[in-house]
Backbone as numpy.savetxt, mean C-alpha at the origin, in Angstrom:
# Nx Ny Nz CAx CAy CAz Cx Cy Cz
-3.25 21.64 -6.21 -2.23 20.75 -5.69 -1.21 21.58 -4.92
-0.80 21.20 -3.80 0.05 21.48 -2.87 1.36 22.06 -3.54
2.24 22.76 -3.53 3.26 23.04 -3.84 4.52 21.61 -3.56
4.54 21.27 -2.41 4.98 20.23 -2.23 5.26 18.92 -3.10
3.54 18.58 -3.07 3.24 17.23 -4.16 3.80 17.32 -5.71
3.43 18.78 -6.01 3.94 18.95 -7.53 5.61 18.88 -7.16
6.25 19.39 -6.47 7.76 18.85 -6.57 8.02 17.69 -6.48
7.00 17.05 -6.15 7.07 15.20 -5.58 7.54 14.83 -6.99
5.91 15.41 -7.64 5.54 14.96 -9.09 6.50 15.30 -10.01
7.28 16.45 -10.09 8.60 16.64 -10.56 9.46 15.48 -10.54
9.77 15.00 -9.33 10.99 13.95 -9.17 10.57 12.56 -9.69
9.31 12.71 -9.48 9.17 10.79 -10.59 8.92 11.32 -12.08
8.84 12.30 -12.61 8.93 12.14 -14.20 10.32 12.07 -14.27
11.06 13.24 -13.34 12.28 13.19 -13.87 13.50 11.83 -13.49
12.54 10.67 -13.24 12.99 9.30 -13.17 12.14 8.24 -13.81
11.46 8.79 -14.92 10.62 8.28 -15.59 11.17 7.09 -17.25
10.81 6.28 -17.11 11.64 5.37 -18.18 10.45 5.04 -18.80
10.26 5.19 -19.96 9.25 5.18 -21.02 8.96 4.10 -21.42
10.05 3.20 -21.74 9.78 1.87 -22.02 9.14 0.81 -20.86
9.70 0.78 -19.45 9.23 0.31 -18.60 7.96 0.97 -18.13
7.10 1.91 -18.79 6.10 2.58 -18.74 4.67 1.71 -19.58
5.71 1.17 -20.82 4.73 0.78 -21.81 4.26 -0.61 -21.11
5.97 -1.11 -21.06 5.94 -2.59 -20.35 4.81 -2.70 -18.97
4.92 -2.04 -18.20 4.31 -2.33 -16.48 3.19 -1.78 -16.99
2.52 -0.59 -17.47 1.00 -0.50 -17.89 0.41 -1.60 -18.63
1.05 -2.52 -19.81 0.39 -4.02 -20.13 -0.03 -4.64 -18.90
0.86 -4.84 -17.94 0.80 -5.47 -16.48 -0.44 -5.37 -15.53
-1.10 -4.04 -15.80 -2.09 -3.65 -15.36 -3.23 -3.08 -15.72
-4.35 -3.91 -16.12 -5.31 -3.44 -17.07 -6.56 -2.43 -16.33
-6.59 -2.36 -15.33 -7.30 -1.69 -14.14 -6.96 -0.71 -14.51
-5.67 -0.34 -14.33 -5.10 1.20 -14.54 -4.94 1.78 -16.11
-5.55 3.45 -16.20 -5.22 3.60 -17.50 -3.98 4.20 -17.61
-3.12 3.33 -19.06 -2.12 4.05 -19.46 -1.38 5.27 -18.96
-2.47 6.93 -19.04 -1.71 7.80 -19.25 -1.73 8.36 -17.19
-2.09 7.29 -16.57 -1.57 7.37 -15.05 -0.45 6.91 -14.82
-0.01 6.43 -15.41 1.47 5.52 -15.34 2.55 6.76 -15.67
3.44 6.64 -14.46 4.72 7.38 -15.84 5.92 6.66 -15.95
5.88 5.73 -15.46 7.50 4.53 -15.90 7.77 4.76 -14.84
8.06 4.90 -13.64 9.57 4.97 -12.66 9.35 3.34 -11.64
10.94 2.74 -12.15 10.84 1.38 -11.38 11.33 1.41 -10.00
10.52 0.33 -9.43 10.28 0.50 -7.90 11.54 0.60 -7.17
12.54 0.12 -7.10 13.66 0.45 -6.29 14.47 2.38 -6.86
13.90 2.63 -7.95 13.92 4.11 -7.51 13.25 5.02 -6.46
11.76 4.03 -6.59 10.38 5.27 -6.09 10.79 4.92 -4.58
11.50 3.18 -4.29 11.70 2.99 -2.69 13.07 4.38 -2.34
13.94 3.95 -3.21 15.12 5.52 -2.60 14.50 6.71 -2.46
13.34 7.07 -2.97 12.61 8.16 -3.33 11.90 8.66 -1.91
11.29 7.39 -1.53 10.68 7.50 -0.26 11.48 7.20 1.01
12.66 6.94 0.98 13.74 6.98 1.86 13.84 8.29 2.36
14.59 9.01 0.66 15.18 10.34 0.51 13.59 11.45 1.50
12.49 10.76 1.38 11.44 11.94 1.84 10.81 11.89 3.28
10.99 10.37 3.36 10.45 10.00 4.78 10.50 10.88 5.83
10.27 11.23 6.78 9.97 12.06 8.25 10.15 13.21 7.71
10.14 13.75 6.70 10.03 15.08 5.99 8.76 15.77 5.99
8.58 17.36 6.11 7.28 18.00 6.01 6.56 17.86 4.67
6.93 17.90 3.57 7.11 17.35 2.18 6.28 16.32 2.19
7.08 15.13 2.77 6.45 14.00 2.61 4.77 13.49 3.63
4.83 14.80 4.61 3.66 15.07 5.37 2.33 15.26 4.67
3.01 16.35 3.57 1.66 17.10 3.12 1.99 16.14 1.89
2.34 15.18 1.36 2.08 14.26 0.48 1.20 13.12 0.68
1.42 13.01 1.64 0.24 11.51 2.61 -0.81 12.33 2.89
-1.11 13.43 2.65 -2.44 13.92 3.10 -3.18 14.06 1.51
-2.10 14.43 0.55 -2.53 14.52 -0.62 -3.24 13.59 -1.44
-4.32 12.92 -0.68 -5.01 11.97 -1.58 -6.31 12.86 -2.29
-6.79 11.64 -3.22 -5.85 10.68 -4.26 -5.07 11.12 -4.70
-4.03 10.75 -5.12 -3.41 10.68 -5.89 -3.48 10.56 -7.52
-2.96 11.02 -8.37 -3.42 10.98 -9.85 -2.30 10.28 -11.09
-1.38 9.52 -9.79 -0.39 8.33 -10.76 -0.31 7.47 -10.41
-0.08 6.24 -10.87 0.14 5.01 -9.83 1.44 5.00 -9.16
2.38 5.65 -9.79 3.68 5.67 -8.97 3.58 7.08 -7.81
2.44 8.02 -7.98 2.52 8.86 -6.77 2.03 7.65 -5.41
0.81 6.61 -6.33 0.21 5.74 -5.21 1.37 4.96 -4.35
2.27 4.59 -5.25 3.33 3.58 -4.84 4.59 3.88 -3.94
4.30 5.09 -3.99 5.41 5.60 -3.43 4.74 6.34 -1.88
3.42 6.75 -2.05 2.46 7.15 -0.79 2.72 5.57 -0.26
2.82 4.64 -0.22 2.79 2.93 0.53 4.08 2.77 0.58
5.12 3.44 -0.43 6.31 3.29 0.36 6.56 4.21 1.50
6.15 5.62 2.01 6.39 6.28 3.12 5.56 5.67 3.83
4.27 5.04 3.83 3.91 4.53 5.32 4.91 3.43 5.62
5.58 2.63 4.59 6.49 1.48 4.92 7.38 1.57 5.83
7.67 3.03 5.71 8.66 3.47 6.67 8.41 4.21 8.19
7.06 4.17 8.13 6.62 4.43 9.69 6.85 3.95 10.77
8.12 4.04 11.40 7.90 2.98 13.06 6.86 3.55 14.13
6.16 4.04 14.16 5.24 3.82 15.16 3.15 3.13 14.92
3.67 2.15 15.47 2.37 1.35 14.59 0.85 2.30 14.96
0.58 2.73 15.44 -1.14 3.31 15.47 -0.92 4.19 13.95
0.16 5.08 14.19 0.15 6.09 13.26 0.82 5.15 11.67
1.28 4.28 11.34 1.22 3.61 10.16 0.09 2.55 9.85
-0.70 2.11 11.24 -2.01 1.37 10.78 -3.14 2.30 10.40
-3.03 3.90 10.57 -3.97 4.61 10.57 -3.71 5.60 9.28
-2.43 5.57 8.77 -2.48 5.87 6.90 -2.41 4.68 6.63
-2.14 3.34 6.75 -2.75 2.70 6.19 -3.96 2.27 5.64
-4.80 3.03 6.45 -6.29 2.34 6.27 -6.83 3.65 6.00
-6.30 4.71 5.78 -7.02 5.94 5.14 -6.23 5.85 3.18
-5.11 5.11 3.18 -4.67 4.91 1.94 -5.72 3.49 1.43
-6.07 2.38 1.98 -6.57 1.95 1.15 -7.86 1.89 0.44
-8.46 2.64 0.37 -9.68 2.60 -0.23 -9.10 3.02 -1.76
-8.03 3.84 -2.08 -7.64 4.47 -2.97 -6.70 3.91 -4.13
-6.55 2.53 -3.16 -5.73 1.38 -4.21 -6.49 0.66 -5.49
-6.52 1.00 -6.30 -7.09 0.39 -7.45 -6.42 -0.32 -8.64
-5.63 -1.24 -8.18 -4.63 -2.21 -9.07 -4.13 -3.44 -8.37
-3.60 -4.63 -8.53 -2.50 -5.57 -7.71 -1.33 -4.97 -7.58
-0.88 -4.42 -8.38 0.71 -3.94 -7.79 0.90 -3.01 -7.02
-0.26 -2.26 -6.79 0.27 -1.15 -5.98 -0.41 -1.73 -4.84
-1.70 -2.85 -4.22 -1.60 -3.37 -3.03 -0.68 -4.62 -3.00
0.02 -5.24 -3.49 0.72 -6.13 -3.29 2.57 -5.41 -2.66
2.31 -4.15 -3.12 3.75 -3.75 -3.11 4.16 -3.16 -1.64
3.19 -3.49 -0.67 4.04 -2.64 0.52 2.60 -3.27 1.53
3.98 -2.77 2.44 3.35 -3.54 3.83 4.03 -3.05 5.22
4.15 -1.83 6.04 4.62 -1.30 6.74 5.10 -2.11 8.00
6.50 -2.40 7.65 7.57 -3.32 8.21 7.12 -3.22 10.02
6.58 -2.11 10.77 6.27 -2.05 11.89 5.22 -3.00 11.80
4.11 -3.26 11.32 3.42 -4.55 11.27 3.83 -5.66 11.97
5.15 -6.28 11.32 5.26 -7.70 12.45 5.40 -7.50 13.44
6.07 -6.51 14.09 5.95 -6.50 16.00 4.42 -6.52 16.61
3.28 -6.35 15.46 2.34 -5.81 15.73 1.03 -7.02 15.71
2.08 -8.25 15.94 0.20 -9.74 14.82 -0.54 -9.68 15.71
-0.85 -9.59 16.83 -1.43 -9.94 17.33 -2.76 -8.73 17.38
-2.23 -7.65 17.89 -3.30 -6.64 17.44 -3.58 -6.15 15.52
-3.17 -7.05 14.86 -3.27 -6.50 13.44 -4.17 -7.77 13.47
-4.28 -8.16 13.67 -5.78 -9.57 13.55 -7.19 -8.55 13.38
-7.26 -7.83 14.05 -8.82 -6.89 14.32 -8.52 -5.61 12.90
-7.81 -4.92 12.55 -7.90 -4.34 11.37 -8.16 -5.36 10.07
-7.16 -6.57 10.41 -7.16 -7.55 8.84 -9.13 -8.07 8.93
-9.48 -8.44 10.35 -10.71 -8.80 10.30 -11.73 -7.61 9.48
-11.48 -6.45 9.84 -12.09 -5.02 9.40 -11.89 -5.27 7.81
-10.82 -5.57 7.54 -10.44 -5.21 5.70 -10.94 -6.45 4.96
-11.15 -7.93 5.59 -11.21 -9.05 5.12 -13.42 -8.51 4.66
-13.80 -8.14 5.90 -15.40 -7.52 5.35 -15.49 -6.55 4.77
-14.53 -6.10 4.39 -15.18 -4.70 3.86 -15.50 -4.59 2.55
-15.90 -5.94 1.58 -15.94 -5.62 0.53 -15.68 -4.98 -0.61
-14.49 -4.28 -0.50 -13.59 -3.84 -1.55 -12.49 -4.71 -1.83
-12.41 -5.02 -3.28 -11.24 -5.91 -3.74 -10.31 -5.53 -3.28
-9.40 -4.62 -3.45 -7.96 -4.36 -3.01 -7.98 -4.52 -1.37
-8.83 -3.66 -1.03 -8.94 -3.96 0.71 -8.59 -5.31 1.10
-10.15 -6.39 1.02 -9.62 -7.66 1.15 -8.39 -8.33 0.92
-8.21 -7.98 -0.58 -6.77 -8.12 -0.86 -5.45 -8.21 -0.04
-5.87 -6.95 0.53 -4.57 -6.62 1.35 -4.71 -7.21 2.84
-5.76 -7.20 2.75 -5.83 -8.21 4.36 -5.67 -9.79 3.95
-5.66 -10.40 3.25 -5.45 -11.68 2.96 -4.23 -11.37 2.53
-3.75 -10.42 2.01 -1.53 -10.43 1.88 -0.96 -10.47 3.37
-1.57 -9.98 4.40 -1.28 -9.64 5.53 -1.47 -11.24 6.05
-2.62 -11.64 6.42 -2.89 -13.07 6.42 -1.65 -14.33 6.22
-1.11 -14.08 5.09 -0.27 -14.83 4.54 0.95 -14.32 5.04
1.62 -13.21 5.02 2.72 -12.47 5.37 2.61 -12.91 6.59
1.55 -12.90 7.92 2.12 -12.77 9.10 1.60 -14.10 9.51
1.10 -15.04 9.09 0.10 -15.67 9.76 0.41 -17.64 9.72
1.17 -17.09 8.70 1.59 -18.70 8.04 2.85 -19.80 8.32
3.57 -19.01 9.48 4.25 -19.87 10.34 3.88 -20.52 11.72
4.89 -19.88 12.70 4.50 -19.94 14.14 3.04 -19.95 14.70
2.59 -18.47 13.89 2.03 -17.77 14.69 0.56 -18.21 13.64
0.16 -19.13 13.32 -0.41 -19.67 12.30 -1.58 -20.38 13.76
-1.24 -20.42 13.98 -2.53 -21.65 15.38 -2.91 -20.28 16.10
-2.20 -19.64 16.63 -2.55 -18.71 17.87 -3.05 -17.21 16.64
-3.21 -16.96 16.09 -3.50 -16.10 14.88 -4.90 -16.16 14.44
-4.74 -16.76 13.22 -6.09 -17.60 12.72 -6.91 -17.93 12.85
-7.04 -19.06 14.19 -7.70 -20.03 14.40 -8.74 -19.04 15.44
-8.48 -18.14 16.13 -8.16 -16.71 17.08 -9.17 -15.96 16.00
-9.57 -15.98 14.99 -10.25 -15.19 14.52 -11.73 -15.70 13.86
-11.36 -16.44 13.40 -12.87 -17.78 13.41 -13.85 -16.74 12.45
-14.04 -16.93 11.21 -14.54 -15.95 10.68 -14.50 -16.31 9.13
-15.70 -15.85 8.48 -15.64 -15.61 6.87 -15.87 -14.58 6.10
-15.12 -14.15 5.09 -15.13 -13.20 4.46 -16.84 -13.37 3.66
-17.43 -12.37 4.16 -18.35 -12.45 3.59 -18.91 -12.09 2.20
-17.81 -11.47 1.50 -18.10 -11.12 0.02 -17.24 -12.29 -0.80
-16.26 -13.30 -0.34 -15.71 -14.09 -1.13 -16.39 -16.11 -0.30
-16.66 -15.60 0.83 -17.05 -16.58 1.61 -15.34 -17.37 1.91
-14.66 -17.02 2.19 -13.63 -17.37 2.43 -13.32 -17.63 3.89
-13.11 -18.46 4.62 -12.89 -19.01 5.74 -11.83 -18.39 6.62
-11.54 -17.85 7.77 -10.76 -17.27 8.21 -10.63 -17.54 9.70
């Protein structure tokens, strides 16, 4: 492990709450226990504030997998913070294969995205087939997040398509 990552890994034990450890691992039966180390999410988001455009936080996004769910959660909070969309749709989609829970794909969604629906239709189409739960997952959060107002006719309808591992209509 990188010198880097282990200081990462330093700063979420040493924001680690034991009880909300016991609590949020019930939450998630996918994940085992001793991957968890407690730290609640509006810490791990200051966390990834405090690291963002940092070299640190460089060689941390390269550091996959990851071996906590809060190292995972907090790798989806620095792409959150990416403004330039190729380069946050492109750790995005090298981070998800590595998501293996609901909370850690439900928990982030790289805010450069909405300037972006119209070309994020052809990745969500990519993630909606790809037959991995969390994947799909996250392209049907995306779906819903961007798709379900306005931009709901010219979106959607624009993609004409079924998920072929859930048969889900798209």
């Amino acid at each position: 492990m990188e010198p880097e990552t282990e200081i990462i890994r330093a700063q979420l034990f040493a924001l680690q709450d034991e009880a909300y450890r016991t609590f949020h691992s019930a939450l998630m039966p996918t994940v085992p226990p001793e991957t968890v180390i407690g730290v609640r999410v509006p810490a791990l988001r200051r966390l990834a504030k405090q690291l963002a455009g940092t070299a640190q936080a460089e060689v941390f996004l390269q550091a996959l997998p990851h071996g906590y769910y809060e190292e995972n959660n907090l790798h989806a909070f620095l792409i959150e913070l990416i403004r330039d969309y190729d380069r946050a749709l492109a750790e995005t989609e090298a981070f998800l294969p590595y998501i293996n829970n609901w909370a850690t794909c439900d928990c982030f969604c790289p805010k450069v995205f909405a300037k972006h629906k119209k070309e994020l239709l052809v990745p969500i189409r990519r993630w909606l087939d790809s037959g991995e739960v969390y994947t799909v997952r996250y392209g049907m959060e995306m779906l819903m997040r961007y798709y379900l107002d306005d931009a709901f006719p010219a979106g959607i309808s624009e993609m004409g398509g079924r998920c072929a591992q859930h048969g889900i209509l798209y």
